[in-house]
Backbone as JSON Lines, residues from 0, in Angstrom:
{"i":0,"aa":"M","n":[105.57,87.51,135.5],"ca":[105.15,89.53,135.05],"c":[104.92,89.9,134.48]}
{"i":1,"aa":"K","n":[104.11,91.29,133.7],"ca":[103.96,91.9,133.11],"c":[105.49,92.66,132.68]}
{"i":2,"aa":"S","n":[105.85,92.63,131.25],"ca":[106.37,93.67,131.53],"c":[106.57,94.73,131.16]}
{"i":3,"aa":"I","n":[107.57,95.64,131.12],"ca":[108.29,97.11,131.66],"c":[109.66,97.55,130.48]}
{"i":4,"aa":"E","n":[109.03,98.52,130.31],"ca":[109.79,99.32,129.45],"c":[110.77,100.1,130.91]}
{"i":5,"aa":"I","n":[112.26,100.31,129.94],"ca":[112.84,100.41,131.13],"c":[114.34,101.36,130.34]}
{"i":6,"aa":"I","n":[114.53,101.74,130.79],"ca":[116.54,102.18,129.79],"c":[117.41,101.67,130.14]}
{"i":7,"aa":"V","n":[118.45,101.31,129.41],"ca":[119.34,100.5,129.88],"c":[120.2,101.48,129.63]}
{"i":8,"aa":"P","n":[121.28,101.5,130.52],"ca":[122.46,102.83,130.95],"c":[123.72,102.6,130.01]}
{"i":9,"aa":"N","n":[124.07,104.17,128.87],"ca":[124.61,103.75,128.36],"c":[126.59,103.55,129.38]}
{"i":10,"aa":"E","n":[126.17,103.31,129.96],"ca":[128.02,102.94,130.6],"c":[126.81,101.41,131.18]}
{"i":11,"aa":"L","n":[126.47,101.0,130.91],"ca":[126.02,99.32,131.59],"c":[126.38,98.25,130.06]}
{"i":12,"aa":"I","n":[126.85,99.02,129.33],"ca":[126.18,98.63,127.08],"c":[128.14,98.3,126.77]}
{"i":13,"aa":"K","n":[128.1,96.85,127.2],"ca":[129.92,96.95,127.32],"c":[130.12,96.48,125.14]}
{"i":14,"aa":"E","n":[129.2,95.73,124.74],"ca":[128.77,95.7,123.55],"c":[127.97,95.66,122.66]}
{"i":15,"aa":"F","n":[128.25,96.11,120.97],"ca":[126.66,96.45,120.61],"c":[126.38,94.8,119.65]}
{"i":16,"aa":"L","n":[125.86,94.84,119.04],"ca":[125.84,93.09,117.94],"c":[124.4,93.82,117.45]}
{"i":17,"aa":"P","n":[124.42,93.31,116.29],"ca":[122.81,93.56,115.57],"c":[122.28,92.39,115.88]}
{"i":18,"aa":"H","n":[120.68,93.11,115.16],"ca":[119.63,92.71,116.01],"c":[118.72,91.84,115.26]}
{"i":19,"aa":"P","n":[119.19,90.15,115.0],"ca":[119.05,89.4,114.52],"c":[116.82,90.1,113.26]}
{"i":20,"aa":"E","n":[116.46,90.3,114.05],"ca":[115.27,90.1,113.53],"c":[114.61,91.98,112.92]}
{"i":21,"aa":"P","n":[113.96,91.82,112.33],"ca":[114.29,93.42,111.48],"c":[113.49,94.02,111.97]}
{"i":22,"aa":"Y","n":[112.61,94.22,113.44],"ca":[112.58,94.98,114.33],"c":[112.93,95.37,115.83]}
{"i":23,"aa":"G","n":[114.29,95.27,115.83],"ca":[114.78,96.38,116.74],"c":[116.04,96.55,116.32]}
{"i":24,"aa":"D","n":[116.57,96.91,117.57],"ca":[118.08,98.27,116.58],"c":[119.16,97.38,116.86]}
{"i":25,"aa":"F","n":[119.19,96.99,117.7],"ca":[120.6,96.34,118.7],"c":[120.58,95.29,119.32]}
{"i":26,"aa":"V","n":[121.13,93.86,119.14],"ca":[121.66,93.3,120.5],"c":[122.61,93.97,121.92]}
{"i":27,"aa":"V","n":[122.56,94.34,122.88],"ca":[123.83,94.88,123.3],"c":[123.89,93.5,124.22]}
{"i":28,"aa":"V","n":[125.18,93.22,124.9],"ca":[125.96,92.33,125.9],"c":[126.72,93.52,126.93]}
{"i":29,"aa":"L","n":[125.6,93.26,127.66],"ca":[125.61,94.27,129.11],"c":[127.07,93.54,130.17]}
{"i":30,"aa":"N","n":[127.88,94.71,130.66],"ca":[128.93,94.86,131.24],"c":[129.21,93.15,133.01]}
{"i":31,"aa":"N","n":[128.12,93.14,132.66],"ca":[127.6,91.39,133.3],"c":[127.34,90.4,132.48]}
{"i":32,"aa":"G","n":[127.34,90.42,131.8],"ca":[127.54,89.53,130.29],"c":[125.91,88.68,130.56]}
{"i":33,"aa":"M","n":[125.18,89.6,131.29],"ca":[123.46,89.98,130.35],"c":[123.54,90.55,129.23]}
{"i":34,"aa":"Y","n":[122.33,89.77,128.51],"ca":[122.0,90.85,126.96],"c":[120.64,90.96,127.16]}
{"i":35,"aa":"T","n":[119.99,91.82,125.55],"ca":[118.87,91.4,125.64],"c":[118.72,93.1,124.29]}
{"i":36,"aa":"D","n":[117.99,92.96,123.81],"ca":[117.63,93.83,122.43],"c":[117.05,95.04,123.57]}
{"i":37,"aa":"V","n":[117.75,96.01,122.27],"ca":[117.41,97.88,122.96],"c":[117.03,98.28,121.7]}
{"i":38,"aa":"F","n":[115.72,98.97,121.19],"ca":[115.9,100.71,121.27],"c":[115.93,101.48,121.08]}
{"i":39,"aa":"Q","n":[116.62,102.54,120.0],"ca":[117.56,103.98,120.1],"c":[116.06,105.19,120.24]}
{"i":40,"aa":"R","n":[115.97,106.01,120.97],"ca":[114.78,106.87,121.04],"c":[115.34,107.91,120.44]}
{"i":41,"aa":"D","n":[114.74,108.87,120.33],"ca":[115.39,110.07,119.78],"c":[116.59,110.99,120.74]}
{"i":42,"aa":"N","n":[115.93,110.83,121.64],"ca":[116.45,111.36,123.02],"c":[118.13,110.65,122.94]}
{"i":43,"aa":"G","n":[118.4,109.7,122.36],"ca":[119.8,108.87,122.61],"c":[119.64,108.04,123.1]}
{"i":44,"aa":"N","n":[118.86,107.76,123.9],"ca":[118.98,107.09,125.42],"c":[118.61,105.24,124.41]}
{"i":45,"aa":"Y","n":[118.58,104.28,125.07],"ca":[117.95,102.87,124.87],"c":[117.47,102.65,125.68]}
{"i":46,"aa":"I","n":[116.48,101.84,125.59],"ca":[116.21,101.16,126.53],"c":[115.13,99.44,125.57]}
{"i":47,"aa":"T","n":[114.85,98.49,126.75],"ca":[114.56,97.47,126.96],"c":[112.86,97.31,127.3]}
{"i":48,"aa":"I","n":[111.95,96.45,126.1],"ca":[111.12,95.7,127.13],"c":[111.06,93.75,127.55]}
{"i":49,"aa":"T","n":[111.16,93.67,128.8],"ca":[111.45,92.99,129.12],"c":[110.58,92.5,130.75]}
{"i":50,"aa":"N","n":[110.66,91.69,131.0],"ca":[109.97,91.05,131.89],"c":[111.13,90.58,132.94]}
{"i":51,"aa":"D","n":[111.69,90.59,132.65],"ca":[113.89,89.59,132.85],"c":[113.46,90.18,133.93]}
{"i":52,"aa":"E","n":[113.27,89.38,135.5],"ca":[113.12,89.67,137.07],"c":[114.5,90.57,137.49]}
{"i":53,"aa":"K","n":[115.84,89.86,136.94],"ca":[116.71,89.83,137.19],"c":[117.99,91.09,136.62]}
{"i":54,"aa":"L","n":[117.32,90.71,134.81],"ca":[117.42,92.1,134.39],"c":[116.96,93.46,134.63]}
{"i":55,"aa":"I","n":[116.19,93.0,134.7],"ca":[115.01,94.79,135.72],"c":[115.65,95.36,137.1]}
{"i":56,"aa":"Q","n":[115.9,93.88,137.58],"ca":[117.11,94.78,139.25],"c":[118.23,95.32,138.61]}
{"i":57,"aa":"Y","n":[118.79,94.35,137.5],"ca":[120.51,95.32,137.12],"c":[120.33,96.64,137.37]}
{"i":58,"aa":"L","n":[118.88,96.73,135.52],"ca":[119.45,98.32,135.39],"c":[118.73,99.22,136.76]}
{"i":59,"aa":"K","n":[118.23,98.7,137.06],"ca":[116.65,100.0,138.02],"c":[117.69,100.24,139.09]}
{"i":60,"aa":"G","n":[119.05,99.06,139.28],"ca":[120.35,99.67,140.37],"c":[121.37,100.33,139.97]}
{"i":61,"aa":"H","n":[121.4,100.51,138.48],"ca":[122.58,101.84,138.15],"c":[122.06,103.08,137.52]}
{"i":62,"aa":"K","n":[120.91,103.17,138.26],"ca":[120.3,104.16,137.7],"c":[121.29,105.29,138.09]}
């Protein structure tokens, strides 16, 4: 599957962690226990770039 850019709704974020690499903003733990790296956009939204089908399905189900 090709990677897509998708919004990570704030209400699904349980915890923010520092990103271990210099190119990311944060790693977040989601309410369902999954985690992903996110980037904050100027409008305040968080996005992730992923090809993880389960993560995409979870995020799309909570728009």
